[in-house]
Amino acid sequence: MFSNATRAISILDANRRTRHGIFRFIGAMGYFPPHAFLNTFLAKGHDLCDQDGEMASWMPFQLTPAEYDAVATWWVSLHPKTVVDDLSAEDWQEWVQAIIED
């Protein structure tokens, strides 16, 4: 059985390779979402930005702080200049908007 961190890494890895996947944009911007924001994304079970439906949906779940740390460490290993930042957003939706408008 996969841990939630492993599931999240698999989802984010697939998403960053999807043409309209939000994590493709996030990777290019040098930011990574804070724990609560990433959990909001994972709890949706799909990426609203994947307009073409290229990526399969997943069973919604959330990460513990330790699992989040493992996922963030993996992400930073791929994007060394990444910063975890809330970008003055109050939630995932605002955070994504800040990424897209940057």
Backbone as a ProteinNet text record, in pm:
[ID]
protein_1_A
[PRIMARY]
MFSNATRAISILDANRRTRHGIFRFIGAMGYFPPHAFLNTFLAKGHDLCDQDGEMASWMPFQLTPAEYDAVATWWVSLHPKTVVDDLSAEDWQEWVQAIIED
[TERTIARY]
84.7	0	89.2	49	124.1	91.6	192.4	167.6	105.8	44.4	-13	94.1	213.5	321.4	356	363.4	393.5	281.9	158	44.4	52.8	80.7	88.9	201.9	316.3	429.3	391	325	281.7	185.2	92.1	-5.1	64	149.1	217	311.3	377.6	467.8	389.9	277.6	194	139.2	99	40.3	140.4	264.1	364	401.7	364.2	391.2	268.7	158	34	34.9	-4.9	3	-56.4	-173.7	-236.9	-240.8	-157.5	-152.5	-100.3	-166.1	-126.3	16.1	59.7	195.6	301.6	264.6	357.9	389.5	286.3	305.7	377.1	337	398.5	548.5	586.9	728.6	807.7	745.6	813.5	823.6	736.4	732.2	824.2	871.2	964.3	899.5	772.5	701.3	643	609.6	538.9	434	314.4	208	232.3	187.9	192.6	105.3	126.5	59	-92.9	-159.3	-305.5	-350.9	-278.2	-316.4	-299.9	-188.7	-168.9	-278.2	-313.6	-421.2	-553.1	-579.8	-701.6	-699.9	-586.1	-571.8	-593.9	-527	-537.5	-677.8	-747.7	-882.9	-986.5	-953.6	-1046.5	-1055.9	-947.3	-948.4	-927.3	-903.9	-874.3	-819.3	-758.6	-701.2	-796.2	-851.9	-944.3	-876.7	-744.9	-672.2	-650.2	-667.1	-648.9	-774	-786	-906.4	-933	-830.5	-846.9	-867.6	-864.2	-883.8	-776.1	-653.1	-542.3	-499.5	-526.2	-482.8	-602.4	-581.9	-688.7	-716.5	-837.7	-870.8	-814.9	-819.8	-769.5	-866.4	-853.9	-933.9	-884.4	-970.4	-927.2	-865	-765.1	-696.7	-623	-566.5	-487.9	-358	-260.6	-129.2	-114.8	-46.6	-6.8	111	148.9	266.9	393	415.5	534.6	528.1	410.3	394.1	414.9	359.7	379.7	529.1	602.5	746.7	818.1	778.3	838.9	809.1	686.9	648.9	722.5	727.5	797.8	947.1	1006.2	1147.8	1169.5	1081.3	1089.6	1079.7	981.5	961.6	1086.3	1142	1261	1380.1	1386.7	1495.9	1488	1367	1348.8	1359.6	1324.5	1323.2	1399	1531.9	1613.9	1591.4	1543.5	1524.9	1381.9	1306.9	1167.7	1156.9	1053.8	1022.8	879	857.5	722	672.1	563.8	515	364.2	292.8	147.6	108.4	206	184.8	73.4	59.7	-43.3	-185.2	-199.3	-331.4	-392.7	-524.5	-594.3	-634.4	-633.1	-673.6	-611.5	-636.5	-580	-618.7	-745.3	-793.9	-718.6	-702	-626.9	-480.6	-425.9	-286.1	-262.3	-350.5	-338.5	-351.4	-444.1	-461	-331.9	-268.3	-141.5	-33.6	-29.4	68.9	42.7	-81.4	-117.3	-92.2	-118.4	-104.3	38.8	127	265.2	337.7
-118.6	0	124.8	223.5	347.4	438.8	507.9	611	731.8	818.1	938.2	1026.3	1028.1	1106.8	1050.2	919.3	855.8	882.2	875.6	906.4	1050.6	1143.3	1284.4	1307.7	1248.8	1263.7	1211.8	1099.4	1042.6	1137	1193.7	1287.3	1413.9	1472	1596	1573.3	1457.5	1426.3	1415.7	1345.9	1336	1473.1	1549.9	1680.7	1776.7	1772.5	1864.6	1828	1708.5	1664.8	1681.7	1724.4	1745.2	1885.9	1897.8	2025.9	2142.4	2124.7	2232.5	2203.5	2112.3	2082.3	2201.4	2233.1	2350.2	2337.4	2215.8	2201.3	2217.6	2212.4	2249.2	2398.8	2479.6	2623.8	2653.3	2584.3	2605.7	2578.7	2470.5	2437.1	2545.3	2608.3	2714	2844.5	2862.1	2987.7	2991	2874.6	2873.3	2874.7	2841.1	2836.1	2697	2668.7	2545.5	2583.4	2526.3	2566.8	2521.9	2601.9	2559.4	2435.6	2370.4	2245.6	2251.7	2348.7	2356.4	2374.7	2451	2474.6	2347.6	2276.1	2150.6	2051	2046.8	1955.9	1989.8	2115.8	2154	2097	2107.3	2051.1	1900.3	1831.6	1685.3	1639.7	1719.4	1684.6	1699.8	1771.2	1787.4	1660.9	1587.2	1464.8	1485	1609.2	1639.8	1782.3	1812.5	1946.3	2027.4	2132.9	2218.5	2285.9	2300.2	2364.5	2271.1	2142.2	2043.7	2042.5	2146.2	2168.3	2058.5	1991.5	1886.7	1749.2	1741.4	1613.5	1511.3	1557.9	1468.2	1381.5	1429.1	1357.8	1291.4	1169.4	1097.4	1161	1146.7	1193.3	1093.5	1129.9	1043.4	1047.7	948.8	946.7	1058.3	1151.9	1264	1217.1	1289.9	1260.8	1384.6	1376.9	1487.2	1432.8	1521.2	1486.7	1533.2	1452.9	1496	1591.9	1664.3	1751	1675.1	1556.8	1479.1	1436	1396	1358.5	1479.6	1592.8	1715.7	1746.8	1735	1762.2	1671.6	1545.1	1450.9	1493.3	1534.8	1578.8	1707.4	1802.3	1928	1903.4	1813.1	1779.1	1720.6	1632.1	1575.6	1687.2	1777.1	1884.8	1972.8	2009.3	2094.7	2023.4	1891.9	1819	1833.6	1853.2	1873.9	2021	2108.5	2252.6	2320.1	2317.4	2360.7	2503	2593	2730.9	2756.4	2650.4	2661.6	2720.3	2802.8	2862.7	2824.6	2780.7	2759.8	2895.5	2941.8	3076.1	3079	3145.5	3155.4	3267.2	3343.8	3451.2	3546.3	3563.4	3650.4	3606.2	3480.8	3425.5	3364.3	3360.8	3301.9	3157.3	3114.7	2977.7	2933.4	2807.4	2748.7	2830.3	2867.3	2939.6	3070.8	3147.4	3273.2	3246.7	3140.7	3107.1	3074.1	2992.6	2957.5	3081.4	3168.3	3292.2	3375.2	3381.2	3455.5	3392	3260.1	3190.2	3220	3210.1	3229.3	3373.4	3468.7	3610.5	3661.3	3585.7	3630.9	3645.4
0	0	0	-77.7	-87	30.3	78	178.7	107.7	185.1	125.4	61.5	118.1	57.1	-80.7	-90.9	-219	-319.4	-274.1	-361.8	-410.6	-319.3	-356.6	-456.8	-434.2	-526.3	-664.2	-669.1	-797.1	-869	-795.5	-852.7	-902	-819	-858.1	-974.8	-977.9	-1087.4	-1218.4	-1216.1	-1335.9	-1374.5	-1275.2	-1300.7	-1362.4	-1316.6	-1371.1	-1514.3	-1557.4	-1694.7	-1785.6	-1727.2	-1802.1	-1859.9	-1983.4	-2055.2	-1976.2	-1918.9	-1843.4	-1693.4	-1647.4	-1504.4	-1425.7	-1315.9	-1237.9	-1184.4	-1154.1	-1101.5	-1209.3	-1333.4	-1440.6	-1429.1	-1405	-1386.2	-1255.3	-1150.1	-1018.9	-1025.4	-1091.2	-1104.4	-1175.2	-1272.2	-1347.5	-1267.8	-1170.5	-1096.1	-974.6	-928.7	-816.3	-679.3	-673.5	-545.7	-524	-399.3	-365.1	-262.3	-272.3	-180.7	-37.6	57.5	197.3	218.1	329.1	363	342.3	402.6	393.2	248.7	170	31.1	-51.7	-31.9	-104.5	-66.5	59.9	102.8	33.3	10.7	-60.7	-201.9	-268.6	-403.6	-400.8	-310.2	-303.7	-265.4	-185.3	-140.6	-252.1	-359	-470.9	-556.2	-566.9	-646	-794.7	-835.8	-976.1	-983.2	-1096.1	-1117	-1203.6	-1147	-1222.2	-1341.7	-1338.1	-1447.8	-1566.6	-1545.9	-1652.9	-1740.6	-1821.1	-1901.2	-2002.9	-2047.7	-2148.3	-2086.3	-1954.8	-1887.9	-1920.2	-1938.5	-1972.3	-1854	-1734.2	-1614.9	-1547.6	-1504	-1435	-1298.8	-1252.5	-1117.8	-1016.3	-889	-783.1	-665.5	-578.5	-456.6	-366	-328.6	-244.4	-111.8	-68.5	57.7	103.8	223.7	277.4	336.5	349	402.4	546.5	625.6	759.6	743.3	847.4	835.4	792.1	845.1	807.3	660.7	615.3	474.3	384.1	424.2	347.8	335.9	445.8	443.2	343	337.1	241.6	97.8	72.3	-62	-98.5	-7.6	-34	-58	16.5	-2.9	-141.8	-184.6	-320	-423.6	-405.8	-502.5	-512.3	-397.8	-396	-460.1	-450.3	-515.8	-667.6	-721.1	-864.8	-903.9	-810.8	-833.5	-719	-723.3	-609.1	-558.5	-640.1	-594.7	-546	-523.7	-480.7	-340.9	-323.9	-194.6	-159.5	-36.3	13	60	-0.6	28.1	7.6	97.1	80.4	-16	-61.7	-160.2	-117.4	13	71.9	37	0.7	-31.3	94.2	94.7	209	185.1	59.2	28.8	-103.8	-139.1	-261.1	-384.3	-395.4	-511.9	-531.6	-425.8	-434.1	-467.5	-409.4	-432.2	-579	-636.6	-778.3	-865.3	-831.2	-905.9	-902.9	-787.9	-776.5	-864.9	-870.2	-954.6	-1102	-1142.2	-1282.3	-1327	-1238.7	-1275.8	-1264.9	-1201.7	-1183.8	-1316.5
[MASK]
++++++++++++++++++++++++++++++++++++++++++++++++++++++++++++++++++++++++++++++++++++++++++++++++++++++

